[in-house]
Amino acid sequence: MTGMFATFGLPEFFAGIIVVALNVYVLTGGADFGGGVWDLLITGPRRERQRDLIAHAIGPIWEANHVWLVLVVVLTFTAFPAAFATLGTVLHVPLALLLVGIVLRGSAFVFRSYGSRTREQRRNWGRIFAVASTLTPLLLGVVIGAVSTGAVGVAQTQIGTVPFRNVYVAPWWSPFPIAVGVLALALFAMLAAVYLAYETRDDALREDFRRRALAAAAAVFVAAFGALAFAHREAPMMRAGLVGSAWALPFQIATGVAALTAIGALWRRRYGVARLAAAAQVSLILWGWALAQFPYVVPPSLTIRNTVAPRITLVIVAWALAAGAVLLIPSLIYLRRTFATRQAR
Amino acid sequence: MTDLLAARSQMAMSLGFHIVFAEIGVAMPLMMVLAEWRWLRTGEREYLELARRWAKGVAILFAVGAASGTVLSFELGLLWPRFMKFAGPIVGVPFSLEGFAFFTEAIFLGIYLYGWDRLSRRAHLLAGIAVAVSGAASAVFVLMVNAWMNTPTGVTMAGETIVAVDPVAGMLSPAAFPQALHMVLAAYASTGLAVAGVHAWMLRRRAARGFHRRALIVALWVGAPAALLQPLSGDISARLVADTQPVKLAALEGQFATERGAPLRIGGWPDAQRATTRFALEIPRGLSLLAYHEWNAEVKGLTAFPRSDWPPLAPVHVSFQLMVALGTAMALVSLWAAWVGWRKREIAEQPWLLRALVVVAPFGFIATELGWMVTEIGRQPWVVQGLLRTSDAVTPMPGLIVPFIVFTLLYLVLGAVVVASIAAMVRDTADEPAGGDAREPLEAGA
Ligand code: HDD
Ligand code: HEM
Ligand code: HEM
């Protein structure tokens, strides 16, 4: 085996890009899902205004956020086709359910905004939207958790020799993946509440979402420790990476600082700071996962290097990525600027 | 139902669903931009109203197209992991490019939809043009994938596995140009004539004339030229199939024997037992002429190939015949409309033409589905022609009937809701006379 950190080349670059895309998806799309969670948990005297704020925050660029997930999928099958095949095979059930959630959510939101004529219809679509928004992040976390236990990789090698349950259910239906699912849900809900508190101009609403953000931040703590506890038994490699490796300590400290900064800033009503700190916290958790898993794509045997596509494919897609970035980043900034009506508070 | 059949059916259903919204996503933005451009040129408010209403429709349909496209990208892994393991390095490149095209489309659609009164008129129109162009580009890229499955190039094989790839050669496979052309034309023809049909029907019911008349004209400008070109483009496709996939050609024509001066069959039912196509009207030498542009060209028949390489015959032959019939009808009605327009008569005043437009309205979408049946079923038993069999590509997971049922239900719900929403939108148009939309101020531009 080659040195773990010694090699950094095009294959590692692609793995990194995939995590970057996942990171952007989590920060943007994740907050959209989180908005749906608050839509589900809507309470208090300002229900309608809360709901309008959530809808308004999601409205314009829902599709553009969603495309990051597709980018993750496409880059994975392009750069690491064998790993993609394993994920698609063993995680068929949760991925299919994830898809059902995504489809229902995306359509229900649009139909609530454009396609409903009566209040009744609006309410029903709103409910579908909210429930799907809650289940989808759970499943996303479950999938990520399942991969990092190594059970997915093992199951792939046992196809045909052990019962259905062992290959297609057991790898993800166990405490650690589910704990990661809960963690993902809590993180997305926190992100959404912080963003919403930052964005609204209505003081009462801002207080509503500040309280929700604080509650979600507490839930994140509980879920994170829960996941770590289960990792001990189910994902020793993950735990070793997160606790024992050279980069672990600075990483843990940075994550902790971001988390505390987010809470402190919320407490003192510094929403701009809270937003940045919450985003940093979520990103650090994601990168911590990715680094703990390095150099495996699907542990315990599929690595970046042994599943990578031929070099020529990577070179062409890398050029396309560069050209795409030159074209798309200015467009995206233009889009954001077009909507930047409420940035200045 | 075997697992393989369930997987094939789920894939066919998902693609059959997606393709409708993909076509609309390619063609509607063009129509919306044309309407806005007419508004800028003439100052007639009905055109602005039209652009806005179409944009609203695009917003609904775009989200459904995006959602169903996302499903497809996952399904490639869920249903055909071994295909993706095999082909990922080559089809990944056009799929990545399609991703960018789609991204561009989504961003500019956002700018277009929400920028009506935040952008200058010119910038707004340009945003619309960007949507239309990137929509067509995304169709071209994804068609390169399908073309490669039909005529794979750019791979070096050692036994069952690929040892070297040339993704650029893979993207520019022989079928890429004919298929991309045929598909983009199909999108314009299907959507253009469908929208024209809706407005023709409203005109028959004497609803808001000024509005529907203009809508009809814009839709025809998109649909009719494409429908007129489609048979020519189909001929290019057929000749390529004759060169590169002779079994498919034999199947779609119901040609069993290898012969010179083969006849063109109209209708008929291929009978594999007796190795003959029965009940067909035969035009002598027609097939040799069409497929090779030569009276006496030799056409390979099905019996020249092993039985195990035959695709299912009846669906392919019948689908092909119906596609051509529908395409011919669409081209004829388009010719009629072009004639009326050329003579400077008012199309909205021609009751029989309006009736004909209503009749052909769904033909394009039906022809598209049929055409894909021809392409995909006609390629069986291969997923990548000559290189990978469908039965070797399917996931080993048993019980595939379950996801097939779940996704069928999901698509049924989605389909019903889409229909209801669009119907509600069209009804609104009928209720409110042009320019009278109270909910939205008409002033655009800053
Ligand atoms: C509006 C829709 C439409 C219309 C009117 C037609 N087609 Fe078509 N056809 C399609 C829409 C389509 C398509 C978009 O569904 C397909 C499937 C794959 C492709 O590239 O285009 C197709 C495939 C397809 C193929 C198979 C290509 C392959 O397998 O690689 C042939 C030979 C034709 N067409 C020929 C024709 C002819 C001779 C037509 C004469 C009128 C015609 N088509 C009208
Ligand atoms: C361009 C993009 C497309 C790609 C990459 C693609 C890919 C595939 C794949 C991988 C399969 C499964 C393997 C096989 O059966 O050969 C399949 C099957 C199928 N697809 Fe496509 N497809 C495309 C477009 C479409 C569209 C738009 C339709 C519309 C209806 C369609 C209809 C079908 C059908 C009917 C089957 C089942 C064929 C059979 O097994 O008998 N395809 N496609
Ligand atoms: C002939 C076939 C196809 C055409 C013409 C086509 C075209 C399009 C178009 C125009 C869109 C944008 C959505 C819209 O405007 O409504 C789209 C979205 C998409 N399509 Fe297709 N598509 C085809 C087949 C496929 C196939 C086979 C796949 C899968 C592998 C696929 C994957 C996608 C994805 C991933 C998206 C974007 C969804 C998102 O980012 O959220 N398409 N497609």
PDB file of N, CA and C in Angstrom, chain B residues 42-121:
ATOM      1  N   THR B  42     -43.123  45.062 -30.510  1.00  0.00           N
ATOM      2  CA  THR B  42     -44.412  45.626 -30.883  1.00  0.00           C
ATOM      3  C   THR B  42     -45.054  46.449 -29.776  1.00  0.00           C
ATOM      4  N   GLY B  43     -44.632  46.201 -28.547  1.00  0.00           N
ATOM      5  CA  GLY B  43     -45.277  46.888 -27.433  1.00  0.00           C
ATOM      6  C   GLY B  43     -46.668  46.358 -27.119  1.00  0.00           C
ATOM      7  N   GLU B  44     -47.078  45.263 -27.760  1.00  0.00           N
ATOM      8  CA  GLU B  44     -48.407  44.719 -27.481  1.00  0.00           C
ATOM      9  C   GLU B  44     -48.379  43.920 -26.186  1.00  0.00           C
ATOM     10  N   ARG B  45     -49.266  44.329 -25.263  1.00  0.00           N
ATOM     11  CA  ARG B  45     -49.199  43.771 -23.913  1.00  0.00           C
ATOM     12  C   ARG B  45     -49.523  42.286 -23.868  1.00  0.00           C
ATOM     13  N   GLU B  46     -50.281  41.814 -24.856  1.00  0.00           N
ATOM     14  CA  GLU B  46     -50.608  40.381 -24.833  1.00  0.00           C
ATOM     15  C   GLU B  46     -49.339  39.534 -24.872  1.00  0.00           C
ATOM     16  N   TYR B  47     -48.326  39.995 -25.601  1.00  0.00           N
ATOM     17  CA  TYR B  47     -47.088  39.213 -25.676  1.00  0.00           C
ATOM     18  C   TYR B  47     -46.396  39.140 -24.320  1.00  0.00           C
ATOM     19  N   LEU B  48     -46.424  40.263 -23.604  1.00  0.00           N
ATOM     20  CA  LEU B  48     -45.814  40.259 -22.284  1.00  0.00           C
ATOM     21  C   LEU B  48     -46.561  39.291 -21.374  1.00  0.00           C
ATOM     22  N   GLU B  49     -47.887  39.398 -21.440  1.00  0.00           N
ATOM     23  CA  GLU B  49     -48.732  38.506 -20.657  1.00  0.00           C
ATOM     24  C   GLU B  49     -48.387  37.031 -20.964  1.00  0.00           C
ATOM     25  N   LEU B  50     -48.212  36.784 -22.246  1.00  0.00           N
ATOM     26  CA  LEU B  50     -47.905  35.432 -22.706  1.00  0.00           C
ATOM     27  C   LEU B  50     -46.571  34.959 -22.142  1.00  0.00           C
ATOM     28  N   ALA B  51     -45.556  35.807 -22.257  1.00  0.00           N
ATOM     29  CA  ALA B  51     -44.233  35.430 -21.750  1.00  0.00           C
ATOM     30  C   ALA B  51     -44.328  35.121 -20.264  1.00  0.00           C
ATOM     31  N   ARG B  52     -45.094  35.932 -19.552  1.00  0.00           N
ATOM     32  CA  ARG B  52     -45.192  35.721 -18.097  1.00  0.00           C
ATOM     33  C   ARG B  52     -45.932  34.432 -17.772  1.00  0.00           C
ATOM     34  N   ARG B  53     -46.992  34.169 -18.487  1.00  0.00           N
ATOM     35  CA  ARG B  53     -47.740  32.944 -18.183  1.00  0.00           C
ATOM     36  C   ARG B  53     -46.926  31.711 -18.534  1.00  0.00           C
ATOM     37  N   TRP B  54     -46.263  31.770 -19.688  1.00  0.00           N
ATOM     38  CA  TRP B  54     -45.438  30.625 -20.055  1.00  0.00           C
ATOM     39  C   TRP B  54     -44.320  30.431 -19.052  1.00  0.00           C
ATOM     40  N   ALA B  55     -43.739  31.538 -18.592  1.00  0.00           N
ATOM     41  CA  ALA B  55     -42.664  31.422 -17.611  1.00  0.00           C
ATOM     42  C   ALA B  55     -43.170  30.726 -16.350  1.00  0.00           C
ATOM     43  N   LYS B  56     -44.390  31.058 -15.971  1.00  0.00           N
ATOM     44  CA  LYS B  56     -44.984  30.413 -14.798  1.00  0.00           C
ATOM     45  C   LYS B  56     -45.109  28.904 -15.025  1.00  0.00           C
ATOM     46  N   GLY B  57     -45.570  28.534 -16.217  1.00  0.00           N
ATOM     47  CA  GLY B  57     -45.668  27.116 -16.538  1.00  0.00           C
ATOM     48  C   GLY B  57     -44.297  26.463 -16.525  1.00  0.00           C
ATOM     49  N   VAL B  58     -43.319  27.138 -17.097  1.00  0.00           N
ATOM     50  CA  VAL B  58     -41.966  26.585 -17.125  1.00  0.00           C
ATOM     51  C   VAL B  58     -41.479  26.332 -15.705  1.00  0.00           C
ATOM     52  N   ALA B  59     -41.810  27.236 -14.783  1.00  0.00           N
ATOM     53  CA  ALA B  59     -41.339  27.064 -13.404  1.00  0.00           C
ATOM     54  C   ALA B  59     -41.856  25.756 -12.816  1.00  0.00           C
ATOM     55  N   ILE B  60     -43.134  25.475 -13.030  1.00  0.00           N
ATOM     56  CA  ILE B  60     -43.691  24.220 -12.512  1.00  0.00           C
ATOM     57  C   ILE B  60     -43.003  23.026 -13.172  1.00  0.00           C
ATOM     58  N   LEU B  61     -42.943  23.074 -14.505  1.00  0.00           N
ATOM     59  CA  LEU B  61     -42.457  21.905 -15.228  1.00  0.00           C
ATOM     60  C   LEU B  61     -40.967  21.709 -15.047  1.00  0.00           C
ATOM     61  N   PHE B  62     -40.251  22.806 -14.905  1.00  0.00           N
ATOM     62  CA  PHE B  62     -38.810  22.709 -14.709  1.00  0.00           C
ATOM     63  C   PHE B  62     -38.498  21.944 -13.435  1.00  0.00           C
ATOM     64  N   ALA B  63     -39.236  22.243 -12.375  1.00  0.00           N
ATOM     65  CA  ALA B  63     -38.973  21.563 -11.107  1.00  0.00           C
ATOM     66  C   ALA B  63     -39.233  20.071 -11.243  1.00  0.00           C
ATOM     67  N   VAL B  64     -40.273  19.714 -11.983  1.00  0.00           N
ATOM     68  CA  VAL B  64     -40.569  18.296 -12.172  1.00  0.00           C
ATOM     69  C   VAL B  64     -39.471  17.658 -13.027  1.00  0.00           C
ATOM     70  N   GLY B  65     -39.024  18.367 -14.057  1.00  0.00           N
ATOM     71  CA  GLY B  65     -37.930  17.854 -14.884  1.00  0.00           C
ATOM     72  C   GLY B  65     -36.669  17.666 -14.064  1.00  0.00           C
ATOM     73  N   ALA B  66     -36.374  18.628 -13.212  1.00  0.00           N
ATOM     74  CA  ALA B  66     -35.173  18.536 -12.388  1.00  0.00           C
ATOM     75  C   ALA B  66     -35.290  17.368 -11.423  1.00  0.00           C
ATOM     76  N   ALA B  67     -36.446  17.237 -10.788  1.00  0.00           N
ATOM     77  CA  ALA B  67     -36.613  16.153  -9.823  1.00  0.00           C
ATOM     78  C   ALA B  67     -36.504  14.799 -10.520  1.00  0.00           C
ATOM     79  N   SER B  68     -37.152  14.655 -11.659  1.00  0.00           N
ATOM     80  CA  SER B  68     -37.100  13.350 -12.322  1.00  0.00           C
ATOM     81  C   SER B  68     -35.712  13.095 -12.906  1.00  0.00           C
ATOM     82  N   GLY B  69     -35.000  14.143 -13.297  1.00  0.00           N
ATOM     83  CA  GLY B  69     -33.623  13.968 -13.757  1.00  0.00           C
ATOM     84  C   GLY B  69     -32.714  13.513 -12.631  1.00  0.00           C
ATOM     85  N   THR B  70     -32.940  14.076 -11.443  1.00  0.00           N
ATOM     86  CA  THR B  70     -32.161  13.653 -10.290  1.00  0.00           C
ATOM     87  C   THR B  70     -32.396  12.171 -10.013  1.00  0.00           C
ATOM     88  N   VAL B  71     -33.650  11.762 -10.080  1.00  0.00           N
ATOM     89  CA  VAL B  71     -33.974  10.351  -9.882  1.00  0.00           C
ATOM     90  C   VAL B  71     -33.176   9.499 -10.868  1.00  0.00           C
ATOM     91  N   LEU B  72     -33.155   9.918 -12.127  1.00  0.00           N
ATOM     92  CA  LEU B  72     -32.449   9.129 -13.138  1.00  0.00           C
ATOM     93  C   LEU B  72     -30.979   8.966 -12.812  1.00  0.00           C
ATOM     94  N   SER B  73     -30.350  10.052 -12.365  1.00  0.00           N
ATOM     95  CA  SER B  73     -28.916   9.941 -12.129  1.00  0.00           C
ATOM     96  C   SER B  73     -28.644   8.941 -11.004  1.00  0.00           C
ATOM     97  N   PHE B  74     -29.526   8.859 -10.020  1.00  0.00           N
ATOM     98  CA  PHE B  74     -29.373   7.829  -8.990  1.00  0.00           C
ATOM     99  C   PHE B  74     -29.712   6.442  -9.547  1.00  0.00           C
ATOM    100  N   GLU B  75     -30.763   6.398 -10.337  1.00  0.00           N
ATOM    101  CA  GLU B  75     -31.225   5.083 -10.823  1.00  0.00           C
ATOM    102  C   GLU B  75     -30.160   4.371 -11.643  1.00  0.00           C
ATOM    103  N   LEU B  76     -29.327   5.144 -12.317  1.00  0.00           N
ATOM    104  CA  LEU B  76     -28.250   4.493 -13.059  1.00  0.00           C
ATOM    105  C   LEU B  76     -27.445   3.602 -12.122  1.00  0.00           C
ATOM    106  N   GLY B  77     -27.221   4.079 -10.879  1.00  0.00           N
ATOM    107  CA  GLY B  77     -26.487   3.266  -9.920  1.00  0.00           C
ATOM    108  C   GLY B  77     -27.367   2.228  -9.240  1.00  0.00           C
ATOM    109  N   LEU B  78     -28.630   2.576  -8.988  1.00  0.00           N
ATOM    110  CA  LEU B  78     -29.505   1.663  -8.257  1.00  0.00           C
ATOM    111  C   LEU B  78     -29.887   0.455  -9.109  1.00  0.00           C
ATOM    112  N   LEU B  79     -30.081   0.675 -10.391  1.00  0.00           N
ATOM    113  CA  LEU B  79     -30.544  -0.415 -11.245  1.00  0.00           C
ATOM    114  C   LEU B  79     -29.438  -1.032 -12.085  1.00  0.00           C
ATOM    115  N   TRP B  80     -28.462  -0.218 -12.511  1.00  0.00           N
ATOM    116  CA  TRP B  80     -27.448  -0.704 -13.457  1.00  0.00           C
ATOM    117  C   TRP B  80     -26.032  -0.458 -12.961  1.00  0.00           C
ATOM    118  N   PRO B  81     -25.739  -0.895 -11.720  1.00  0.00           N
ATOM    119  CA  PRO B  81     -24.405  -0.607 -11.185  1.00  0.00           C
ATOM    120  C   PRO B  81     -23.285  -1.149 -12.072  1.00  0.00           C
ATOM    121  N   ARG B  82     -23.513  -2.311 -12.670  1.00  0.00           N
ATOM    122  CA  ARG B  82     -22.423  -2.885 -13.450  1.00  0.00           C
ATOM    123  C   ARG B  82     -22.236  -2.182 -14.782  1.00  0.00           C
ATOM    124  N   PHE B  83     -23.308  -1.580 -15.273  1.00  0.00           N
ATOM    125  CA  PHE B  83     -23.171  -0.712 -16.455  1.00  0.00           C
ATOM    126  C   PHE B  83     -22.340   0.519 -16.091  1.00  0.00           C
ATOM    127  N   MET B  84     -22.623   1.098 -14.940  1.00  0.00           N
ATOM    128  CA  MET B  84     -21.908   2.317 -14.567  1.00  0.00           C
ATOM    129  C   MET B  84     -20.444   2.026 -14.266  1.00  0.00           C
ATOM    130  N   LYS B  85     -20.193   0.873 -13.666  1.00  0.00           N
ATOM    131  CA  LYS B  85     -18.808   0.504 -13.387  1.00  0.00           C
ATOM    132  C   LYS B  85     -18.050   0.361 -14.710  1.00  0.00           C
ATOM    133  N   PHE B  86     -18.739  -0.197 -15.680  1.00  0.00           N
ATOM    134  CA  PHE B  86     -18.156  -0.435 -16.991  1.00  0.00           C
ATOM    135  C   PHE B  86     -17.991   0.875 -17.766  1.00  0.00           C
ATOM    136  N   ALA B  87     -19.063   1.673 -17.777  1.00  0.00           N
ATOM    137  CA  ALA B  87     -19.111   2.801 -18.709  1.00  0.00           C
ATOM    138  C   ALA B  87     -18.873   4.157 -18.061  1.00  0.00           C
ATOM    139  N   GLY B  88     -18.856   4.214 -16.716  1.00  0.00           N
ATOM    140  CA  GLY B  88     -18.717   5.489 -16.018  1.00  0.00           C
ATOM    141  C   GLY B  88     -17.619   6.388 -16.568  1.00  0.00           C
ATOM    142  N   PRO B  89     -16.403   5.854 -16.766  1.00  0.00           N
ATOM    143  CA  PRO B  89     -15.317   6.720 -17.214  1.00  0.00           C
ATOM    144  C   PRO B  89     -15.581   7.355 -18.577  1.00  0.00           C
ATOM    145  N   ILE B  90     -16.456   6.750 -19.377  1.00  0.00           N
ATOM    146  CA  ILE B  90     -16.674   7.348 -20.696  1.00  0.00           C
ATOM    147  C   ILE B  90     -17.952   8.185 -20.721  1.00  0.00           C
ATOM    148  N   VAL B  91     -19.045   7.673 -20.169  1.00  0.00           N
ATOM    149  CA  VAL B  91     -20.273   8.471 -20.208  1.00  0.00           C
ATOM    150  C   VAL B  91     -20.271   9.556 -19.141  1.00  0.00           C
ATOM    151  N   GLY B  92     -19.365   9.438 -18.175  1.00  0.00           N
ATOM    152  CA  GLY B  92     -19.285  10.457 -17.135  1.00  0.00           C
ATOM    153  C   GLY B  92     -18.966  11.829 -17.705  1.00  0.00           C
ATOM    154  N   VAL B  93     -18.183  11.850 -18.773  1.00  0.00           N
ATOM    155  CA  VAL B  93     -17.776  13.147 -19.315  1.00  0.00           C
ATOM    156  C   VAL B  93     -18.978  13.915 -19.881  1.00  0.00           C
ATOM    157  N   PRO B  94     -19.731  13.344 -20.835  1.00  0.00           N
ATOM    158  CA  PRO B  94     -20.914  14.100 -21.271  1.00  0.00           C
ATOM    159  C   PRO B  94     -21.920  14.350 -20.149  1.00  0.00           C
ATOM    160  N   PHE B  95     -22.073  13.426 -19.217  1.00  0.00           N
ATOM    161  CA  PHE B  95     -22.992  13.677 -18.111  1.00  0.00           C
ATOM    162  C   PHE B  95     -22.524  14.865 -17.265  1.00  0.00           C
ATOM    163  N   SER B  96     -21.203  14.984 -17.072  1.00  0.00           N
ATOM    164  CA  SER B  96     -20.710  16.142 -16.318  1.00  0.00           C
ATOM    165  C   SER B  96     -21.036  17.423 -17.061  1.00  0.00           C
ATOM    166  N   LEU B  97     -20.823  17.395 -18.377  1.00  0.00           N
ATOM    167  CA  LEU B  97     -21.103  18.600 -19.163  1.00  0.00           C
ATOM    168  C   LEU B  97     -22.590  18.928 -19.109  1.00  0.00           C
ATOM    169  N   GLU B  98     -23.422  17.890 -19.137  1.00  0.00           N
ATOM    170  CA  GLU B  98     -24.861  18.121 -19.027  1.00  0.00           C
ATOM    171  C   GLU B  98     -25.172  18.780 -17.697  1.00  0.00           C
ATOM    172  N   GLY B  99     -24.443  18.335 -16.660  1.00  0.00           N
ATOM    173  CA  GLY B  99     -24.648  18.949 -15.354  1.00  0.00           C
ATOM    174  C   GLY B  99     -24.419  20.452 -15.405  1.00  0.00           C
ATOM    175  N   PHE B 100     -23.352  20.855 -16.083  1.00  0.00           N
ATOM    176  CA  PHE B 100     -23.081  22.288 -16.168  1.00  0.00           C
ATOM    177  C   PHE B 100     -24.147  23.012 -16.963  1.00  0.00           C
ATOM    178  N   ALA B 101     -24.553  22.397 -18.064  1.00  0.00           N
ATOM    179  CA  ALA B 101     -25.589  23.041 -18.870  1.00  0.00           C
ATOM    180  C   ALA B 101     -26.847  23.219 -18.027  1.00  0.00           C
ATOM    181  N   PHE B 102     -27.164  22.193 -17.266  1.00  0.00           N
ATOM    182  CA  PHE B 102     -28.366  22.297 -16.441  1.00  0.00           C
ATOM    183  C   PHE B 102     -28.211  23.369 -15.375  1.00  0.00           C
ATOM    184  N   PHE B 103     -27.020  23.437 -14.794  1.00  0.00           N
ATOM    185  CA  PHE B 103     -26.747  24.430 -13.770  1.00  0.00           C
ATOM    186  C   PHE B 103     -26.972  25.829 -14.336  1.00  0.00           C
ATOM    187  N   THR B 104     -26.407  26.061 -15.519  1.00  0.00           N
ATOM    188  CA  THR B 104     -26.585  27.348 -16.167  1.00  0.00           C
ATOM    189  C   THR B 104     -28.071  27.633 -16.374  1.00  0.00           C
ATOM    190  N   GLU B 105     -28.775  26.615 -16.837  1.00  0.00           N
ATOM    191  CA  GLU B 105     -30.203  26.787 -17.104  1.00  0.00           C
ATOM    192  C   GLU B 105     -30.941  27.178 -15.819  1.00  0.00           C
ATOM    193  N   ALA B 106     -30.617  26.474 -14.733  1.00  0.00           N
ATOM    194  CA  ALA B 106     -31.313  26.739 -13.474  1.00  0.00           C
ATOM    195  C   ALA B 106     -31.029  28.157 -12.987  1.00  0.00           C
ATOM    196  N   ILE B 107     -29.756  28.568 -13.072  1.00  0.00           N
ATOM    197  CA  ILE B 107     -29.395  29.895 -12.573  1.00  0.00           C
ATOM    198  C   ILE B 107     -30.129  30.968 -13.371  1.00  0.00           C
ATOM    199  N   PHE B 108     -30.087  30.841 -14.693  1.00  0.00           N
ATOM    200  CA  PHE B 108     -30.698  31.903 -15.483  1.00  0.00           C
ATOM    201  C   PHE B 108     -32.219  31.838 -15.441  1.00  0.00           C
ATOM    202  N   LEU B 109     -32.764  30.656 -15.232  1.00  0.00           N
ATOM    203  CA  LEU B 109     -34.219  30.611 -15.058  1.00  0.00           C
ATOM    204  C   LEU B 109     -34.613  31.350 -13.778  1.00  0.00           C
ATOM    205  N   GLY B 110     -33.797  31.172 -12.737  1.00  0.00           N
ATOM    206  CA  GLY B 110     -34.041  31.916 -11.497  1.00  0.00           C
ATOM    207  C   GLY B 110     -34.016  33.415 -11.763  1.00  0.00           C
ATOM    208  N   ILE B 111     -32.974  33.855 -12.486  1.00  0.00           N
ATOM    209  CA  ILE B 111     -32.860  35.279 -12.794  1.00  0.00           C
ATOM    210  C   ILE B 111     -34.074  35.735 -13.602  1.00  0.00           C
ATOM    211  N   TYR B 112     -34.479  34.907 -14.563  1.00  0.00           N
ATOM    212  CA  TYR B 112     -35.595  35.281 -15.434  1.00  0.00           C
ATOM    213  C   TYR B 112     -36.889  35.386 -14.647  1.00  0.00           C
ATOM    214  N   LEU B 113     -37.188  34.368 -13.855  1.00  0.00           N
ATOM    215  CA  LEU B 113     -38.484  34.316 -13.175  1.00  0.00           C
ATOM    216  C   LEU B 113     -38.643  35.424 -12.153  1.00  0.00           C
ATOM    217  N   TYR B 114     -37.554  35.705 -11.431  1.00  0.00           N
ATOM    218  CA  TYR B 114     -37.684  36.645 -10.331  1.00  0.00           C
ATOM    219  C   TYR B 114     -37.127  38.013 -10.685  1.00  0.00           C
ATOM    220  N   GLY B 115     -36.703  38.147 -11.933  1.00  0.00           N
ATOM    221  CA  GLY B 115     -36.070  39.405 -12.305  1.00  0.00           C
ATOM    222  C   GLY B 115     -36.940  40.332 -13.133  1.00  0.00           C
ATOM    223  N   TRP B 116     -38.232  40.006 -13.284  1.00  0.00           N
ATOM    224  CA  TRP B 116     -39.085  40.804 -14.161  1.00  0.00           C
ATOM    225  C   TRP B 116     -38.985  42.290 -13.871  1.00  0.00           C
ATOM    226  N   ASP B 117     -39.018  42.654 -12.582  1.00  0.00           N
ATOM    227  CA  ASP B 117     -38.957  44.097 -12.348  1.00  0.00           C
ATOM    228  C   ASP B 117     -37.693  44.489 -11.602  1.00  0.00           C
ATOM    229  N   ARG B 118     -36.666  43.658 -11.726  1.00  0.00           N
ATOM    230  CA  ARG B 118     -35.398  44.055 -11.113  1.00  0.00           C
ATOM    231  C   ARG B 118     -34.296  44.217 -12.153  1.00  0.00           C
ATOM    232  N   LEU B 119     -34.550  43.770 -13.368  1.00  0.00           N
ATOM    233  CA  LEU B 119     -33.522  43.843 -14.400  1.00  0.00           C
ATOM    234  C   LEU B 119     -33.978  44.787 -15.510  1.00  0.00           C
ATOM    235  N   SER B 120     -33.000  45.275 -16.279  1.00  0.00           N
ATOM    236  CA  SER B 120     -33.376  46.031 -17.467  1.00  0.00           C
ATOM    237  C   SER B 120     -34.017  45.061 -18.454  1.00  0.00           C
ATOM    238  N   ARG B 121     -34.780  45.602 -19.388  1.00  0.00           N
ATOM    239  CA  ARG B 121     -35.480  44.726 -20.333  1.00  0.00           C
ATOM    240  C   ARG B 121     -34.512  43.877 -21.138  1.00  0.00           C
TER     241      ARG B 121
END
